Short mmCIF file of C-alpha atoms in Angstrom, two decimals:
data_model
loop_
_atom_site.label_atom_id
_atom_site.label_comp_id
_atom_site.label_asym_id
_atom_site.label_seq_id
_atom_site.Cartn_x
_atom_site.Cartn_y
_atom_site.Cartn_z
CA UNK I 1 6.39 -1.90 39.86
CA UNK I 2 7.51 1.71 39.26
CA UNK I 3 9.93 0.67 36.46
CA UNK I 4 7.17 -1.26 34.62
CA UNK I 5 4.94 1.84 34.66
CA UNK I 6 7.69 3.98 33.33
CA UNK I 7 8.27 1.44 30.61
CA UNK I 8 4.58 1.29 29.66
CA UNK I 9 4.30 5.10 29.80
CA UNK I 10 7.06 5.52 27.25
CA UNK I 11 4.80 3.79 24.72
CA UNK I 12 1.58 5.42 25.94
CA UNK I 13 3.02 8.97 25.82
CA UNK I 14 4.30 8.49 22.27
CA UNK I 15 0.80 7.75 21.24
CA UNK I 16 -0.53 10.72 23.15
CA UNK I 17 1.94 12.93 21.44
CA UNK I 18 0.63 11.60 18.09
CA UNK I 19 -3.04 12.07 18.94
CA UNK I 20 -2.31 15.48 20.54
CA UNK I 21 -0.64 16.52 17.28
CA UNK I 22 -3.60 15.26 15.36
CA UNK I 23 -6.02 17.34 17.48
CA UNK I 24 -4.16 20.34 16.62
CA UNK I 25 -4.37 19.52 12.86
CA UNK I 26 -8.24 19.07 13.13
CA UNK I 27 -8.55 22.20 15.20
CA UNK I 28 -6.90 24.39 12.39
CA UNK I 29 -8.60 22.54 9.49
CA UNK I 30 -11.04 24.14 7.23
CA UNK I 31 -13.25 21.05 6.73
CA UNK I 32 -15.20 19.34 9.41
CA UNK I 33 -14.87 15.85 8.16
CA UNK I 34 -11.37 15.00 9.01
CA UNK I 35 -11.03 11.36 9.73
CA UNK I 36 -8.35 9.26 11.43
CA UNK I 37 -7.78 6.09 9.50
CA UNK I 38 -7.93 3.02 11.80
CA UNK I 39 -4.64 1.36 10.84
CA UNK I 40 -4.03 -0.95 13.76
CA UNK I 41 -4.16 -4.37 12.00
CA UNK I 42 -7.92 -4.13 11.34
CA UNK I 43 -9.71 -4.75 8.17
CA UNK I 44 -10.30 -1.66 6.13
CA UNK I 45 -13.66 -0.37 4.76
CA UNK I 46 -14.33 1.43 1.72
CA UNK I 47 -16.16 4.17 3.39
CA UNK I 48 -12.90 5.32 5.16
CA UNK I 49 -11.19 6.01 1.87
CA UNK I 50 -11.14 9.12 -0.13
CA UNK I 51 -9.15 10.04 -3.17
CA UNK I 52 -5.63 11.00 -2.15
CA UNK I 53 -4.96 14.68 -1.64
CA UNK I 54 -1.53 16.06 -1.43
CA UNK I 55 -0.75 17.71 1.89
CA UNK I 56 -0.38 21.44 1.82
CA UNK I 57 1.15 24.13 4.00
CA UNK I 58 -1.38 25.54 6.47
CA UNK I 59 -1.37 27.34 9.73
CA UNK I 60 1.82 26.81 11.93
CA UNK I 61 1.63 24.34 14.80
CA UNK I 62 3.55 26.22 17.45
CA UNK I 63 4.39 23.22 19.58
CA UNK I 64 6.92 21.87 17.22
CA UNK I 65 9.97 23.67 15.96
CA UNK I 66 12.51 22.84 13.30
CA UNK I 67 16.18 22.13 13.78
CA UNK I 68 18.13 24.40 13.48
CA UNK I 69 15.94 27.32 12.35
CA UNK I 70 13.41 27.01 15.13
CA UNK I 71 10.63 27.57 12.84
CA UNK I 72 7.03 26.25 13.59
CA UNK I 73 5.76 23.09 11.76
CA UNK I 74 3.33 23.75 8.92
CA UNK I 75 1.39 20.83 7.73
CA UNK I 76 -2.14 20.22 6.60
CA UNK I 77 -3.76 16.88 6.19
CA UNK I 78 -7.13 15.74 4.77
CA UNK I 79 -7.16 12.10 5.87
CA UNK I 80 -4.60 10.69 8.29
CA UNK I 81 -3.37 7.05 8.59
CA UNK I 82 -1.58 6.27 11.79
CA UNK I 83 0.23 2.99 11.03
CA UNK I 84 0.98 0.78 14.01
CA UNK I 85 4.29 -0.90 14.26
CA UNK I 86 2.57 -4.21 15.71
CA UNK I 87 3.05 -7.46 14.27
CA UNK I 88 -0.62 -7.54 13.68
CA UNK I 89 0.01 -5.59 10.54
CA UNK I 90 1.80 -8.63 8.92
CA UNK I 91 -0.60 -10.41 6.38
CA UNK I 92 -3.13 -7.66 6.41
CA UNK I 93 -2.19 -6.39 2.83
CA UNK I 94 -3.29 -3.01 3.76
CA UNK I 95 -0.49 -1.18 2.16
CA UNK I 96 -2.28 -0.03 -1.04
CA UNK I 97 -5.14 1.41 1.01
CA UNK I 98 -2.80 3.01 3.42
CA UNK I 99 -1.01 4.76 0.64
CA UNK I 100 -4.33 6.44 -0.40
CA UNK I 101 -4.34 8.66 2.68
CA UNK I 102 -3.07 12.23 2.18
CA UNK I 103 -0.96 11.98 5.38
CA UNK I 104 0.66 8.78 6.75
CA UNK I 105 2.11 8.74 10.13
CA UNK I 106 4.57 6.12 11.47
CA UNK I 107 6.36 5.64 14.78
CA UNK I 108 10.06 5.66 15.57
CA UNK I 109 12.19 3.74 13.22
CA UNK I 110 9.51 1.34 11.72
CA UNK I 111 10.60 0.74 8.16
CA UNK I 112 8.51 0.43 5.04
CA UNK I 113 11.12 -1.26 2.69
CA UNK I 114 10.35 -4.99 2.42
CA UNK I 115 6.89 -4.44 4.08
CA UNK I 116 5.16 -2.43 1.47
CA UNK I 117 2.32 -4.80 0.91
CA UNK I 118 1.27 -4.71 4.43
CA UNK I 119 2.16 -1.17 5.78
CA UNK I 120 2.50 0.92 2.48
CA UNK I 121 5.26 2.93 0.92
CA UNK I 122 4.77 6.45 1.83
CA UNK I 123 5.58 8.35 5.01
CA UNK I 124 4.46 11.92 5.65
CA UNK I 125 5.17 12.26 9.36
CA UNK I 126 7.22 10.13 11.73
CA UNK I 127 6.78 10.64 15.46
CA UNK I 128 10.15 9.56 17.25
CA UNK I 129 10.94 9.07 20.76
CA UNK I 130 14.21 10.45 22.07
CA UNK I 131 15.20 6.84 22.79
CA UNK I 132 14.78 5.93 19.17
CA UNK I 133 16.93 8.67 17.62
CA UNK I 134 20.14 6.53 17.77
CA UNK I 135 18.28 3.91 15.74
CA UNK I 136 17.52 6.48 13.03
CA UNK I 137 21.14 7.63 12.93
CA UNK I 138 22.22 4.03 12.33
CA UNK I 139 20.62 4.41 8.65
CA UNK I 140 20.86 8.16 8.19
CA UNK I 141 20.59 7.85 4.34
CA UNK I 142 17.45 5.80 4.59
CA UNK I 143 15.68 8.28 7.07
CA UNK I 144 17.25 11.51 6.29
CA UNK I 145 18.47 11.12 2.57
CA UNK I 146 17.90 13.29 -0.43
CA UNK I 147 14.80 11.32 -1.57
CA UNK I 148 13.06 11.30 1.79
CA UNK I 149 10.61 14.25 2.27
CA UNK I 150 9.18 12.86 5.60
CA UNK I 151 8.60 15.27 8.47
CA UNK I 152 10.25 13.97 11.72
CA UNK I 153 8.77 15.16 15.06
CA UNK I 154 11.02 14.06 17.91
CA UNK I 155 9.78 14.25 21.63
CA UNK I 156 11.67 13.80 24.81
CA UNK I 157 12.46 15.18 28.27
CA UNK I 158 14.09 18.67 28.51
CA UNK I 159 17.38 17.05 29.85
CA UNK I 160 17.89 15.26 26.45
CA UNK I 161 16.44 18.00 24.26
CA UNK I 162 18.01 21.25 25.77
CA UNK I 163 19.68 23.49 23.26
CA UNK I 164 22.60 24.61 25.40
CA UNK I 165 24.97 21.94 24.30
CA UNK I 166 24.04 19.59 27.15
CA UNK I 167 21.07 17.92 25.35
CA UNK I 168 22.46 14.71 24.08
CA UNK I 169 19.64 13.91 21.73
CA UNK I 170 19.27 17.53 20.50
CA UNK I 171 22.95 17.44 19.63
CA UNK I 172 22.35 14.24 17.65
CA UNK I 173 19.67 15.85 15.71
CA UNK I 174 21.46 19.06 15.10
CA UNK I 175 24.40 17.11 13.70
CA UNK I 176 21.88 15.09 11.46
CA UNK I 177 20.46 18.42 10.23
CA UNK I 178 23.92 19.70 9.29
CA UNK I 179 24.78 16.42 7.41
CA UNK I 180 21.34 16.53 5.60
CA UNK I 181 20.28 20.05 5.20
CA UNK I 182 17.09 19.04 3.30
CA UNK I 183 15.98 16.88 6.13
CA UNK I 184 12.74 18.09 7.85
CA UNK I 185 13.61 17.51 11.53
CA UNK I 186 11.35 19.13 14.28
CA UNK I 187 11.37 18.80 18.18
CA UNK I 188 8.56 19.15 20.61
CA UNK I 189 8.62 22.21 22.73
CA UNK I 190 8.77 21.95 26.35
CA UNK I 191 5.25 23.48 26.60
CA UNK I 192 3.98 20.91 24.28
CA UNK I 193 5.57 18.14 26.29
CA UNK I 194 3.92 19.54 29.42
CA UNK I 195 0.63 19.52 27.67
CA UNK I 196 1.03 15.97 26.49
CA UNK I 197 1.98 14.85 30.03
CA UNK I 198 -1.21 16.54 31.32
CA UNK I 199 -3.28 14.75 28.86
CA UNK I 200 -1.79 11.52 29.86
CA UNK I 201 -2.39 12.15 33.43
CA UNK I 202 -5.95 13.14 32.78
CA UNK I 203 -6.61 10.09 30.81
CA UNK I 204 -4.98 7.52 33.07
CA UNK I 205 -5.07 9.23 36.42
CA UNK I 206 -1.29 8.85 36.85
CA UNK I 207 1.65 11.08 36.21
CA UNK I 208 4.60 9.66 34.35
CA UNK I 209 7.12 10.64 37.09
CA UNK I 210 5.00 11.90 40.12
CA UNK I 211 5.25 9.72 43.16
CA UNK I 212 8.36 7.74 42.14
CA UNK I 213 10.87 7.25 44.99
CA UNK I 214 14.28 5.86 44.24
CA UNK I 215 14.78 3.43 47.02
CA UNK I 216 17.18 0.51 47.56
CA UNK I 217 15.79 -3.02 46.78
CA UNK I 218 16.19 -3.94 50.35
CA UNK I 219 15.72 -1.38 53.10
CA UNK I 220 18.80 -2.69 54.99
CA UNK I 221 21.20 -2.45 51.84
CA UNK I 222 21.65 1.22 51.39
CA UNK I 223 23.62 2.07 48.22
CA UNK I 224 22.77 -1.23 46.53
CA UNK I 225 20.87 -1.37 43.24
CA UNK I 226 17.61 0.42 43.42
CA UNK I 227 14.19 -1.24 43.41
CA UNK I 228 13.24 -0.51 39.81
CA UNK I 229 16.53 -1.59 38.50
CA UNK I 230 16.20 -4.93 40.46
CA UNK I 231 12.71 -5.51 38.99
CA UNK I 232 13.93 -4.85 35.48
CA UNK I 233 16.98 -7.11 35.86
CA UNK I 234 14.85 -10.04 37.14
CA UNK I 235 11.89 -9.53 34.82
CA UNK I 236 14.12 -9.48 31.72
CA UNK I 237 16.33 -12.43 32.71
CA UNK I 238 16.09 -15.21 30.10
CA UNK I 239 16.43 -17.91 32.88
CA UNK I 240 15.56 -17.90 36.41
CA UNK I 241 15.09 -14.69 38.12
CA UNK I 242 12.38 -13.53 40.55
CA UNK I 243 9.36 -12.57 38.43
CA UNK I 244 8.20 -9.70 40.73
CA UNK I 245 5.62 -8.36 38.20
CA UNK I 246 4.06 -11.91 37.85
CA UNK I 247 4.05 -12.24 41.62
CA UNK I 248 2.20 -9.01 41.99
CA UNK I 249 -0.47 -10.06 39.48
CA UNK I 250 -1.14 -13.15 41.52
CA UNK I 251 -1.45 -11.06 44.63
CA UNK I 252 -3.88 -8.86 42.78
CA UNK I 253 -6.05 -11.73 41.70
CA UNK I 254 -6.08 -13.16 45.18
CA UNK I 255 -6.93 -9.75 46.64
CA UNK I 256 -10.21 -9.73 44.80
CA UNK I 257 -11.50 -12.69 46.73
CA UNK I 258 -9.56 -12.36 50.00
CA UNK I 259 -9.11 -9.63 52.56
CA UNK I 260 -5.75 -8.40 51.52
CA UNK I 261 -4.47 -4.87 51.81
CA UNK I 262 -1.28 -3.44 50.69
CA UNK I 263 0.74 -0.65 52.52
CA UNK I 264 4.14 1.07 52.02
CA UNK I 265 3.68 1.95 49.28
CA UNK I 266 -0.10 1.78 49.17
CA UNK I 267 -1.42 -0.34 46.28
CA UNK I 268 -4.96 0.36 44.92
CA UNK I 269 -6.46 -2.38 42.97
CA UNK I 270 -8.14 -1.41 39.91
#
């Protein structure tokens, strides 16, 4: 199940990066009434809404530095709307209310064009996973063009974000910054990524990488496809395949009523 955990953690960690960033904004704020707009496909209440205030420069957030100047991010928000990319947003007609917020945050390459009525038009800050950067670069004019003043905060592991010429994603972002000098592109520092990992582990009790052993699918087939790759192949197969994750869910259900214990690796039922 290791691959499944890694897959889910990618989504979870991106949200933690967003929330961790928000905590920093609140920490440096002058006013105690900062609110996080609940934009996750829910109905809006009027008491959430305030008159729109333009965002202004405030104290620097040192965990986020610009490309290529390596300057800290400066951003101040009065009221933040974090807009989910979920299909639950369709039909909510929440766009006009979302656009009233001083800062509007979106994830990865989620578009607004064609969906304005449900998700709004404006984007103040876009939190982007390193795996989604190529998707942005497929439409560089849309995301980084002259009329776009969105702040991009890109997060990812050091191996992809290193600045010595070997960081694949960092190289992509540096090229984008050269092609679109007005683009406001920032990356998450290694210290900030470590902090977000710590928050994730504290909240879930699990580390995103700790304890993962790369092993062959069968113990007697050294050099064959590893276990996680085999799970992914079968679980994503359109037809047939061995549904390992479904099978484990059945065992987990049975283990709640029967004396079943799991060893090598140990499996603790939640």
